[in-house]
Structure formats: C-alpha cells, structure tokens
PDB file of C-alpha atoms and ligand atoms in Angstrom:
ATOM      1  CA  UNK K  27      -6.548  -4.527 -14.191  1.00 95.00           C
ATOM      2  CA  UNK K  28      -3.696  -3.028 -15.160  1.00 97.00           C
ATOM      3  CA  UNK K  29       0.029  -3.973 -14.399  1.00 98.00           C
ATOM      4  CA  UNK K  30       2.764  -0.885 -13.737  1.00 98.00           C
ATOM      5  CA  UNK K  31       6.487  -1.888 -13.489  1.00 97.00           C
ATOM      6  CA  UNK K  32       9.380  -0.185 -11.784  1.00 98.00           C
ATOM      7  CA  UNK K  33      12.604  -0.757 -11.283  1.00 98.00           C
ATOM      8  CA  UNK K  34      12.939  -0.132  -7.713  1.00 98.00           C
ATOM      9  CA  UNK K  35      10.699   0.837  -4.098  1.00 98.00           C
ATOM     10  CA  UNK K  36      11.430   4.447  -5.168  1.00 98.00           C
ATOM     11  CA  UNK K  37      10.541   4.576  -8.153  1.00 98.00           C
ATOM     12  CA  UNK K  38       7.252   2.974  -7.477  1.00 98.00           C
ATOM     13  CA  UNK K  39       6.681   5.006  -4.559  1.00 98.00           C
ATOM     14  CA  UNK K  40       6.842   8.295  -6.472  1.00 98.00           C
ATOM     15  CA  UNK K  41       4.585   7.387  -9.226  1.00 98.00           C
ATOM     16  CA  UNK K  42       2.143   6.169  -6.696  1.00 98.00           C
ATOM     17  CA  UNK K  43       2.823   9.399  -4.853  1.00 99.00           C
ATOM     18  CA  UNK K  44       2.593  11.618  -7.703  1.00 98.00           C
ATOM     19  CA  UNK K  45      -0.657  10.187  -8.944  1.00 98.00           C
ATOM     20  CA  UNK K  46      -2.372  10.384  -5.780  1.00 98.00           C
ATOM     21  CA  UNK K  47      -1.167  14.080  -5.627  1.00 98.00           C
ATOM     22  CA  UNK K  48      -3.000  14.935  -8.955  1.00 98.00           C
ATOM     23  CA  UNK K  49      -5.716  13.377  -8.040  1.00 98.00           C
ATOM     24  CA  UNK K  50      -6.519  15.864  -4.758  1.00 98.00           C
ATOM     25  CA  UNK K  51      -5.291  18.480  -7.157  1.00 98.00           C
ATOM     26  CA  UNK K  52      -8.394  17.752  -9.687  1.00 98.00           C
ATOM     27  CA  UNK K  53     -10.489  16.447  -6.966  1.00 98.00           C
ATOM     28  CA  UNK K  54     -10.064  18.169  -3.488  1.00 98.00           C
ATOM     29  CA  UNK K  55     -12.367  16.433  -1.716  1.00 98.00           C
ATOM     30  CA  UNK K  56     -11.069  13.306  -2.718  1.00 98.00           C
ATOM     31  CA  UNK K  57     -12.163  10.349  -0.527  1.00 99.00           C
ATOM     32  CA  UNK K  58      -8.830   7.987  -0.068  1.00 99.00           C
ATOM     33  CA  UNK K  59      -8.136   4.846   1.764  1.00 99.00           C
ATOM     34  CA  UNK K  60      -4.640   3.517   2.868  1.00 98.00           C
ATOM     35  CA  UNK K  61      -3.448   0.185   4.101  1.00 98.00           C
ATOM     36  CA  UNK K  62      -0.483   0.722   6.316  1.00 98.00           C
ATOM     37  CA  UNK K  63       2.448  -1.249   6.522  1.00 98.00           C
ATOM     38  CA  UNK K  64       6.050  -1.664   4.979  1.00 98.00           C
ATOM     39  CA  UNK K  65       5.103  -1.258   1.652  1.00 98.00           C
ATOM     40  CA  UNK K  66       3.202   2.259   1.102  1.00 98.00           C
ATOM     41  CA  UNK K  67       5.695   4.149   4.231  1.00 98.00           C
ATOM     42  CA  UNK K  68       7.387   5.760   1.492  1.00 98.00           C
ATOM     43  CA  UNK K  69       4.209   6.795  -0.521  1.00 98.00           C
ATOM     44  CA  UNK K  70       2.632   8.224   2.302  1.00 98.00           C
ATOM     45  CA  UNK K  71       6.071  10.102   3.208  1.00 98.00           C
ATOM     46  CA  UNK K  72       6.369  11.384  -0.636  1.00 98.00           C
ATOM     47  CA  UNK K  73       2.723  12.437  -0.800  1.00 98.00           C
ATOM     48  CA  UNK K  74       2.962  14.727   2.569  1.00 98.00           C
ATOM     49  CA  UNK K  75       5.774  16.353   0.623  1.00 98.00           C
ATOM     50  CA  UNK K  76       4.303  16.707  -2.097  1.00 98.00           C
ATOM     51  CA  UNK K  77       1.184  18.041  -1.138  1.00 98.00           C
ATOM     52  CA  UNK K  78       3.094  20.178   0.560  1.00 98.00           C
ATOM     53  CA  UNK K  79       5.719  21.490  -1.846  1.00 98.00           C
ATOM     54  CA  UNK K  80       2.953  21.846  -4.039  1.00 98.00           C
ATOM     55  CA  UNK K  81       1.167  23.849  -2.241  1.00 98.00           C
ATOM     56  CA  UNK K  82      -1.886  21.747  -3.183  1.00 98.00           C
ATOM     57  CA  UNK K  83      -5.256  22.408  -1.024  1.00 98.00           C
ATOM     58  CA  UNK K  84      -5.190  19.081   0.566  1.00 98.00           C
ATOM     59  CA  UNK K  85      -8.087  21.002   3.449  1.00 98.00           C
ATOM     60  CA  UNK K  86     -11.337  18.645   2.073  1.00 98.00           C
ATOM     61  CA  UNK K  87     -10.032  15.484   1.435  1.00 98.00           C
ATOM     62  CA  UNK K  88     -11.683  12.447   3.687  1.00 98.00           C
ATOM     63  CA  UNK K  89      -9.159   9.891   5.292  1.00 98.00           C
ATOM     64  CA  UNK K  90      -9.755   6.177   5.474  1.00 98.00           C
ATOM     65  CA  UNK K  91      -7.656   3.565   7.090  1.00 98.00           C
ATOM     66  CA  UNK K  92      -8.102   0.506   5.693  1.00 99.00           C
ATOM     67  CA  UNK K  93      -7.463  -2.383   8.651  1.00 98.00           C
ATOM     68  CA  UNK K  94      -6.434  -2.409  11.633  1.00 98.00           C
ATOM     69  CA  UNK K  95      -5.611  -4.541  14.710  1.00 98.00           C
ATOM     70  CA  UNK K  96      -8.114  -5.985  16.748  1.00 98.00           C
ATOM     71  CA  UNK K  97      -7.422  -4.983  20.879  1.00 98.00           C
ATOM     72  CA  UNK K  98      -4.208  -2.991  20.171  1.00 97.00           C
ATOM     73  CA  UNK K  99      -4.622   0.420  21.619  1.00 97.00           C
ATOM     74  CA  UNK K 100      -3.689   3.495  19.063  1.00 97.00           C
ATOM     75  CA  UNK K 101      -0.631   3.982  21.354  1.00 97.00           C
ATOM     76  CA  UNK K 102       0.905   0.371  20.213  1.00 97.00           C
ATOM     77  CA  UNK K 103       3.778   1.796  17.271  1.00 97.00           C
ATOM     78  CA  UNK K 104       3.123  -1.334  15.570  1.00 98.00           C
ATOM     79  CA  UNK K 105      -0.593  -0.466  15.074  1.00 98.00           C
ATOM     80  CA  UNK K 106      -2.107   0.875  11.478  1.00 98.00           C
ATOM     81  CA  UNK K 107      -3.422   4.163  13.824  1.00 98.00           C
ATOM     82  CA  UNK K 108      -0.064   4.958  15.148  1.00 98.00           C
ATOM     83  CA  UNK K 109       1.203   4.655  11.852  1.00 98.00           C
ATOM     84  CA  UNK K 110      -1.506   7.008  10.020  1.00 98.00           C
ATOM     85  CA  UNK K 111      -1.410   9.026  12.755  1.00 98.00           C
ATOM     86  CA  UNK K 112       2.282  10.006  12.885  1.00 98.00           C
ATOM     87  CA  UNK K 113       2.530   9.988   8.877  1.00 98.00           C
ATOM     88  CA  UNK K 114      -0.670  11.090   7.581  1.00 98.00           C
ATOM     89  CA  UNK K 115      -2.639  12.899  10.422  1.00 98.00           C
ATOM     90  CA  UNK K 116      -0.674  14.854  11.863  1.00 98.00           C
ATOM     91  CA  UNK K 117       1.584  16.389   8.980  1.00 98.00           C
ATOM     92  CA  UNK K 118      -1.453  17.243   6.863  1.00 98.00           C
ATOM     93  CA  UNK K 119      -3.425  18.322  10.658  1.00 98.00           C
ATOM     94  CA  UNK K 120      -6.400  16.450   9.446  1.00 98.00           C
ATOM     95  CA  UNK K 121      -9.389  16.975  11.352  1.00 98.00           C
ATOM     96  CA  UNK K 122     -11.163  14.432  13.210  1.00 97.00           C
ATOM     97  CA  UNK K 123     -14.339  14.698  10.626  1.00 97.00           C
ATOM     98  CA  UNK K 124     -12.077  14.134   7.688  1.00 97.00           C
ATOM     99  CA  UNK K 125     -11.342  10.646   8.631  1.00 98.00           C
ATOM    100  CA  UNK K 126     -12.172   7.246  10.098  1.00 98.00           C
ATOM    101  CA  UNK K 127      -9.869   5.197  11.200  1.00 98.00           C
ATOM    102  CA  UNK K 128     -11.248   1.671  13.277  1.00 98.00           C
ATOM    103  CA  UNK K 129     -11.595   1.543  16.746  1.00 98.00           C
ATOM    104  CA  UNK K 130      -9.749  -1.708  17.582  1.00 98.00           C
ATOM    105  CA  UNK K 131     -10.946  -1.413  21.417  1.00 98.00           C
ATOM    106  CA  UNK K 132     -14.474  -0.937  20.512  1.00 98.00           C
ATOM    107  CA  UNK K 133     -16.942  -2.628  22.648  1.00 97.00           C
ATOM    108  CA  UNK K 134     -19.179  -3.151  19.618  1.00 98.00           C
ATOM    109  CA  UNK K 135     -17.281  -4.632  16.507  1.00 98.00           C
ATOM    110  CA  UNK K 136     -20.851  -4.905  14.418  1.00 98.00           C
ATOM    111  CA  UNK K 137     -21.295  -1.236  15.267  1.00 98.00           C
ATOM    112  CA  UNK K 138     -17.779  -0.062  14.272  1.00 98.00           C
ATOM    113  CA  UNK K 139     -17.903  -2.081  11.057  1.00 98.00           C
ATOM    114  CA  UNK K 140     -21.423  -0.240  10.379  1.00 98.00           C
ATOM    115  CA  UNK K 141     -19.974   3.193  10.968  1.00 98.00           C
ATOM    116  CA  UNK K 142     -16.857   2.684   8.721  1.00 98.00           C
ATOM    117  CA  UNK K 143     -19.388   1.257   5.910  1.00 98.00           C
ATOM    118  CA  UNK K 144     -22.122   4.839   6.614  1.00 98.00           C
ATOM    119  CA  UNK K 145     -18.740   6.672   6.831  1.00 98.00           C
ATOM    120  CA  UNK K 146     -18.013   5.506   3.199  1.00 98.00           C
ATOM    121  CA  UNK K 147     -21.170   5.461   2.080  1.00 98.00           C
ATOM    122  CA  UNK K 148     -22.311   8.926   3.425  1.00 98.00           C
ATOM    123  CA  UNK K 149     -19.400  10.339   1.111  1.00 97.00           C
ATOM    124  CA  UNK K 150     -20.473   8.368  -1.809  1.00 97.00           C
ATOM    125  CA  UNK K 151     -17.652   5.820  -1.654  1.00 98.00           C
ATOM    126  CA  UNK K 152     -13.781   5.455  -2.097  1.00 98.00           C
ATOM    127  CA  UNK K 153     -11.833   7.356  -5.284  1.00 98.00           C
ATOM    128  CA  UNK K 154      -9.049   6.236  -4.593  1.00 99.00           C
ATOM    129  CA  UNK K 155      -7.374   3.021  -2.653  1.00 99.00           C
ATOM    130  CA  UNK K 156      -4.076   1.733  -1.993  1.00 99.00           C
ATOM    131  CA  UNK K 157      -2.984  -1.224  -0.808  1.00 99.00           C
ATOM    132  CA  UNK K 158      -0.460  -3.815  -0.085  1.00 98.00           C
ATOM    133  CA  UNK K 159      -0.418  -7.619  -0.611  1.00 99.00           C
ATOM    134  CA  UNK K 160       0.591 -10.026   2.263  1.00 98.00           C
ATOM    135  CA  UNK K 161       2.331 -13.140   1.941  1.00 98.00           C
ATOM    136  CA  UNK K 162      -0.512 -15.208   1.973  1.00 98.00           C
ATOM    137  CA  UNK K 163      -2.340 -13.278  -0.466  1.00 98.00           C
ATOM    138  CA  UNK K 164      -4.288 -11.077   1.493  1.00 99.00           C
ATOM    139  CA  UNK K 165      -5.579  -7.248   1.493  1.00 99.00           C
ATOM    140  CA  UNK K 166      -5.959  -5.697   3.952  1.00 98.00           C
ATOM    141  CA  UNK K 167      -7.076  -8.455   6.814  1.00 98.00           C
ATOM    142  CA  UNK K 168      -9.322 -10.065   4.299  1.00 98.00           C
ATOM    143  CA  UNK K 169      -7.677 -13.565   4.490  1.00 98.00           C
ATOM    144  CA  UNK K 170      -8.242 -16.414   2.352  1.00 98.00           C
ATOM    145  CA  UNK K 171     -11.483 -17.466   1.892  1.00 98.00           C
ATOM    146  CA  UNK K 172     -12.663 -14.069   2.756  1.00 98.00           C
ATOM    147  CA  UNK K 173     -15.690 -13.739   0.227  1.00 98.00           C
ATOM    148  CA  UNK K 174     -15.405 -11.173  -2.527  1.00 98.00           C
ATOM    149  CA  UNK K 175     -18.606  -9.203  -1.441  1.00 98.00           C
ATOM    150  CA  UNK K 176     -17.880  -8.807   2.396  1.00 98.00           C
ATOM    151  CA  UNK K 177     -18.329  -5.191   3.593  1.00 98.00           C
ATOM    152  CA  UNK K 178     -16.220  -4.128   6.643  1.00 98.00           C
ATOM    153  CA  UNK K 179     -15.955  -7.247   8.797  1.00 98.00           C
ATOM    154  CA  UNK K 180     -13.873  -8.961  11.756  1.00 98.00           C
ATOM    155  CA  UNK K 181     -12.009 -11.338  10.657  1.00 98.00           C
ATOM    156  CA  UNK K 182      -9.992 -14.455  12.476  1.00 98.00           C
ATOM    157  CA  UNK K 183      -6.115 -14.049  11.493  1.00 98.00           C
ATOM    158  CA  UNK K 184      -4.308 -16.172   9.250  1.00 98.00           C
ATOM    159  CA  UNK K 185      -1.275 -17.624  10.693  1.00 98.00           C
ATOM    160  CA  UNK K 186       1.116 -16.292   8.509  1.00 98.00           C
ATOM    161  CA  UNK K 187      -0.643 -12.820   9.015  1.00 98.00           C
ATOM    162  CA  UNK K 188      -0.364 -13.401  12.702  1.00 98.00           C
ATOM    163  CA  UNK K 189       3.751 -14.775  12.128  1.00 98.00           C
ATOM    164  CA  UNK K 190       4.877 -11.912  10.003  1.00 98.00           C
ATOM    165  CA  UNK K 191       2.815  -9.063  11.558  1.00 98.00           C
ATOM    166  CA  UNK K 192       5.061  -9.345  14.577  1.00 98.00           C
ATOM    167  CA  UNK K 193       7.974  -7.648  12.388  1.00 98.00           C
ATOM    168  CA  UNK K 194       5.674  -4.617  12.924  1.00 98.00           C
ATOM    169  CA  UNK K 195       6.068  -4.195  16.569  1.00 98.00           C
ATOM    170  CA  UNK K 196       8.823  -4.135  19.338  1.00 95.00           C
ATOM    171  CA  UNK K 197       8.116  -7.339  21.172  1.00 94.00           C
ATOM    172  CA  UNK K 198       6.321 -10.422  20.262  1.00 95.00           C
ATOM    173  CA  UNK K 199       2.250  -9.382  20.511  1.00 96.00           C
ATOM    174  CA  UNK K 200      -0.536 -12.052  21.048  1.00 96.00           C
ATOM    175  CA  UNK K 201      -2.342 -11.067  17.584  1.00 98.00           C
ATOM    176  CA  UNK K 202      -5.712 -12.811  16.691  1.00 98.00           C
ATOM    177  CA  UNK K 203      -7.936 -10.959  14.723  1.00 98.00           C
ATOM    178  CA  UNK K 204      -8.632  -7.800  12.526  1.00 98.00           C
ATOM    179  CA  UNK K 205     -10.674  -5.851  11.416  1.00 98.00           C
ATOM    180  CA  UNK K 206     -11.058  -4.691   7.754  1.00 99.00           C
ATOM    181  CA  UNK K 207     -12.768  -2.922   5.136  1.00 98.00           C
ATOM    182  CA  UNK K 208     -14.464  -5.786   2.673  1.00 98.00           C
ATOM    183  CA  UNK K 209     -13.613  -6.529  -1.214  1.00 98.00           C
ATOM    184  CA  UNK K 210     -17.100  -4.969  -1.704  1.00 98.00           C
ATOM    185  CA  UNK K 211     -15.416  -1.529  -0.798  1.00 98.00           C
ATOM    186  CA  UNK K 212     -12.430  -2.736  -3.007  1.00 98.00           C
ATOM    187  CA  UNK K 213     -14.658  -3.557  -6.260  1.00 98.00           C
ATOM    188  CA  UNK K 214     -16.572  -0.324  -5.899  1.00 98.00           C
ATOM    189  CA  UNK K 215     -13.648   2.028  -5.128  1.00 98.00           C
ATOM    190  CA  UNK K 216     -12.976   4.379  -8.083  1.00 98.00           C
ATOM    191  CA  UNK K 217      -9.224   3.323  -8.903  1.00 98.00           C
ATOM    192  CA  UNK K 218      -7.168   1.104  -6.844  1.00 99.00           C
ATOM    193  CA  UNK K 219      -3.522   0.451  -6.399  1.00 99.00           C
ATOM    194  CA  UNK K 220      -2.354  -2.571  -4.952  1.00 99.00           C
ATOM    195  CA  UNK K 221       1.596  -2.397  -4.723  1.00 98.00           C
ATOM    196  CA  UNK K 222       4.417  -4.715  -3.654  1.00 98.00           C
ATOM    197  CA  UNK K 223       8.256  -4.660  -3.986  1.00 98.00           C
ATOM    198  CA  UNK K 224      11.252  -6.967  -3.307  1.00 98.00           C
ATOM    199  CA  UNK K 225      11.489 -10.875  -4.155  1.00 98.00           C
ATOM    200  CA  UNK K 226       9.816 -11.845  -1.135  1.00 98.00           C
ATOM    201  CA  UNK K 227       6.470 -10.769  -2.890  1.00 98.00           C
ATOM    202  CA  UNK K 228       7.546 -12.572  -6.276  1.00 98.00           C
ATOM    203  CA  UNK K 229       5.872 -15.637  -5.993  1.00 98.00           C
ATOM    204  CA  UNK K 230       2.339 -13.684  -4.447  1.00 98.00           C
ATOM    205  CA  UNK K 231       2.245 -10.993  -7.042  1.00 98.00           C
ATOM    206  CA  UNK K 232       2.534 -14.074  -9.336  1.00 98.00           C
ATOM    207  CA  UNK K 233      -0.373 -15.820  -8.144  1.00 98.00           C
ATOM    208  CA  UNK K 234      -2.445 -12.696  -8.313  1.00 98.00           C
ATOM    209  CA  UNK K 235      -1.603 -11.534 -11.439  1.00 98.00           C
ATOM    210  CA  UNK K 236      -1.397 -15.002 -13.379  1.00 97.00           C
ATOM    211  CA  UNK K 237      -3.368 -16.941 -10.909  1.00 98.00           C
ATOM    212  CA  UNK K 238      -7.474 -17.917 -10.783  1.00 98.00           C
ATOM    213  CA  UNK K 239      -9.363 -15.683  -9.469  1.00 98.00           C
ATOM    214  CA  UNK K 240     -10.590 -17.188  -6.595  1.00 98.00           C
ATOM    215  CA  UNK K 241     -11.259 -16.223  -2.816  1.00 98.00           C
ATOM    216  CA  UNK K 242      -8.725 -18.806  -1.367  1.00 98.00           C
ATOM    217  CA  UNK K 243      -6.141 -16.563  -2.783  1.00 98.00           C
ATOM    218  CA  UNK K 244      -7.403 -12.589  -2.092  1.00 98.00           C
ATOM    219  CA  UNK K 245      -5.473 -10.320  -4.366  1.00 98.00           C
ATOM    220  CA  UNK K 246      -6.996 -12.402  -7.009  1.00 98.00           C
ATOM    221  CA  UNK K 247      -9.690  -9.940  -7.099  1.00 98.00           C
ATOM    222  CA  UNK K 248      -7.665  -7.244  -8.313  1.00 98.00           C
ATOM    223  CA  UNK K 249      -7.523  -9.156 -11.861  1.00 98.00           C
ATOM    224  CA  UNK K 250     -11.613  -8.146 -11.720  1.00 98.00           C
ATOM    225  CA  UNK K 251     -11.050  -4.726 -11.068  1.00 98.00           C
ATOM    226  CA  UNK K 252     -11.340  -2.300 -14.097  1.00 97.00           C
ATOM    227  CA  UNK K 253      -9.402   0.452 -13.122  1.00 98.00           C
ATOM    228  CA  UNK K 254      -7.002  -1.846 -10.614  1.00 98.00           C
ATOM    229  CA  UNK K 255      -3.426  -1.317 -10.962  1.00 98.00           C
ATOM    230  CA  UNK K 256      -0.689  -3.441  -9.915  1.00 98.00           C
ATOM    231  CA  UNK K 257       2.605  -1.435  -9.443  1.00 98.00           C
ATOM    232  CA  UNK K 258       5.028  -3.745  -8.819  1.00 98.00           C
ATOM    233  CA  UNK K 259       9.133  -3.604  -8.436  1.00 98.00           C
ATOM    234  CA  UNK K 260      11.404  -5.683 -10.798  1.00 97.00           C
ATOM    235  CA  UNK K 261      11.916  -7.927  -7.927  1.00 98.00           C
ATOM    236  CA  UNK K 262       8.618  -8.301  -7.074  1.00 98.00           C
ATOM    237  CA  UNK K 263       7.862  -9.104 -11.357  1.00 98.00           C
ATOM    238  CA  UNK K 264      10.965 -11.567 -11.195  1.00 97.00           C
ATOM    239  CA  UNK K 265       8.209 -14.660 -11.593  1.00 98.00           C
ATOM    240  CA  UNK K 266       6.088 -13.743 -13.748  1.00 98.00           C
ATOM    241  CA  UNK K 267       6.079 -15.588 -17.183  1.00 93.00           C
ATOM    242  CA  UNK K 268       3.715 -13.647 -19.114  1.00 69.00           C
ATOM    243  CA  UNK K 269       5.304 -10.717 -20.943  1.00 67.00           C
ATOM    244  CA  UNK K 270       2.958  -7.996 -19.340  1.00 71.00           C
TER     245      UNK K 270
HETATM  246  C1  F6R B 313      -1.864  -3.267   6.380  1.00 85.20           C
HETATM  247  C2  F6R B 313      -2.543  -4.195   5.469  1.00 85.20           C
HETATM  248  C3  F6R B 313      -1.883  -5.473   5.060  1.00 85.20           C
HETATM  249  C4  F6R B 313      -0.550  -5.211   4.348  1.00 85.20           C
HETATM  250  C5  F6R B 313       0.115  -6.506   3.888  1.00 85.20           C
HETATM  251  C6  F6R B 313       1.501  -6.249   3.339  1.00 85.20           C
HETATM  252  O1  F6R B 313      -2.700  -2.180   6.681  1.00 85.20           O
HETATM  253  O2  F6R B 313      -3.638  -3.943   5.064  1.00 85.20           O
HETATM  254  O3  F6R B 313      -2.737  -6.202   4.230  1.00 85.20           O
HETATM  255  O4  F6R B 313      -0.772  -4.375   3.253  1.00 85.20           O
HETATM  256  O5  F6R B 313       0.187  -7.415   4.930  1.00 85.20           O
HETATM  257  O6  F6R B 313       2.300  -5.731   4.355  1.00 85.20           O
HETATM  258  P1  F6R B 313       3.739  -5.089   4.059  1.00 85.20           P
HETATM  259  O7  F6R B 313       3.498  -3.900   3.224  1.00 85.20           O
HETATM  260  O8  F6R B 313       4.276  -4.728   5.427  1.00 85.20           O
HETATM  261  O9  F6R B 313       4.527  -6.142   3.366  1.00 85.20           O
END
C-alpha cells in the first residue's frame, strides 16, 4: 500500500481522475468499480470530462457499483444507483451489458450477490477500484467485523453508517442494511484507490494507515493490498505521525 498526498479535494480528484483516464486509454475494456458517495462526486464528474475531452474510446469498458442500499428503489436521489446513474450512466450512455449495479429490491439477496460475484468473475475480475472510507472505518457496507474474505454479501448496518448516511437523502430514511461487494473482490482487484478528504476523516485515515490490521476496523485491509493507494487531502493526513 501506497500513500498519495494532496493538498486539497481537487487536487486529489484530478489525479484520481486522470489515472483512471489512462488506464481505459491503455486498457479499453477496463473492468472498474465505484463506491458512490461525497467523496469520489468530483472524480466521477472529472473523468466524464475527461474521457470526453479526450476523445478516449470509453465504448468497452464494464461498470461496477460497489454497494448499495438495501429496499431503496433506484428512484430514491440518495441511493448509490441514482447517483451512478445520473453521473456515470448516462453521460458515458453505457449500455445495460456493460454494467451491474445491485438490485436493492431484489426478492432474492443470495441470488443478486451470486450474479454480481459471476458478473465479476465472468470478466476475469476488477482492474481498477475506488473507494471511500466511512467514519467507522468501513468500505463500502463492509462494517466492522466484516471478515476479510467475504464475497458480495448483505450486511446489517452499523449505526454510525445508518446516522450519517441520512446526509445523503432529503428526509430522514429508515436505513438497515446493505448490500456490498466483499474484501475478497477488494484483495483481488488489480489496483485500488481508497480516498478521503477533510479533517473529519483525520482520525479514520489514521487508524487505517497506522493502525492493526484487523477486521474490527475495515480499511485496515488496504495496508495488505500491494498495489492499494491511499490518496488522501492534507486535512485528511493532519493525524498522522509517521512521516509517509
Ligand atoms: C458508498 C460507500 C461508502 C462510502 C463511505 C464514505 O458507495 O461505499 O462506503 O464510501 O461511507 O462516504 P463519503 O464519501 O460520503 O464520506
């Protein structure tokens, strides 16, 4: 694992940006998974442009959202599918076969976790992965105590989870649990990015960076990753004691 420091959101946003663009440049079919959220809005928003600006052939690459909300329809704005949809989908006109996103209304949460683990698997796994750290310390919805080699999976939510997700929607949702790809799809993904800014994430991105890995504390993991990267803000470094 390596760490990456910026010295703000927009800074950190571009490189992420910019290296994701390079990467569909030398790989066009380039299999990439997302976590939504705060955090990477303004990587996905850079990367649309510059895959577009760029005029690079963005027509093979393979979608895949990382989480999502267990019983919110694709309709709810505070949902990861609303959010892909509106910032990734549609501006690049993906096609449904180029992506999976979950099915939070499925009948069958077994079956939709084995479809999004044969979706993966059928294209011979993730190249590249982004994601964002809560503030308990999770990834995507795996919470802690989430074991390192869980494949996609339903998961009860944390109560922090459930306390700060509700900044995501308009009014206060009843939010209970999620569904999410596994650290198994983490560890084998090609290269992974797990970003944070601002000084609300200091004292997380501390833990996981300087912390033991361990499952009570998620983002741990990223510490066994060997081509993890941590791109972090200044803010977000502020408590860190290690020079790094
Ligand atoms: C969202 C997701 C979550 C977020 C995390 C940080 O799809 O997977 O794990 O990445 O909760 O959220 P933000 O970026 O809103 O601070």
């Amino acid at each position: 694992m390596k760490l990456k420091r910026f010295k703000n959101y927009h800074e950190l946003s571009d490189f992420a940006a910019g290296d994701i663009a390079n990467s569909i440049k030398s790989k066009p079919s380039l299999v990439l998974c997302l976590a939504s959220g705060d955090t990477p809005k303004l990587t996905v928003e850079l990367l649309v442009k510059k895959l577009k600006e760029e005029k690079i052939d963005y027509s093979k690459i393979t979608f895949i959202g990382l989480d999502e909300w267990v019983g919110l329809p694709p309709t709810n704005t505070g949902s990861c599918h609303y959010f892909f949809q509106n910032k990734l989908i549609e501006p690049l006109q993906l096609k449904p076969s180029q992506y999976f996103l979950f099915n939070a209304l499925a009948d069958d949460f077994e079956n939709e976790c084995v479809k999004m683990d044969r979706f993966i698997n059928d294209r011979n796994g993730i190249d590249v992965m982004l994601v964002g750290i809560g503030m308990n310390g999770h990834i995507g919805f795996n919470e802690p105590g989430a074991a390192f080699n869980n494949l996609s999976h339903v998961i009860e939510l944390d109560e922090i989870t459930k306390a700060v997700g509700q900044k995501y929607f308009n009014e206060q949702v009843e939010l209970g649990k999620g569904i999410t790809l596994g650290f198994k799809h983490l560890l084998n993904a090609k290269k992974v990015f797990m970003m944070a800014n601002g000084s609300k994430k200091a004292e997380v991105i501390k833990k996981a960076v300087e912390g033991t890995v361990t499952e009570s504390f998620p983002a741990s993991i990223m510490q066994q990753h060997e081509n993890g990267f941590i791109l972090i803000d200044d803010e977000a470094a502020s408590l860190l004691s290690k020079p790094h």
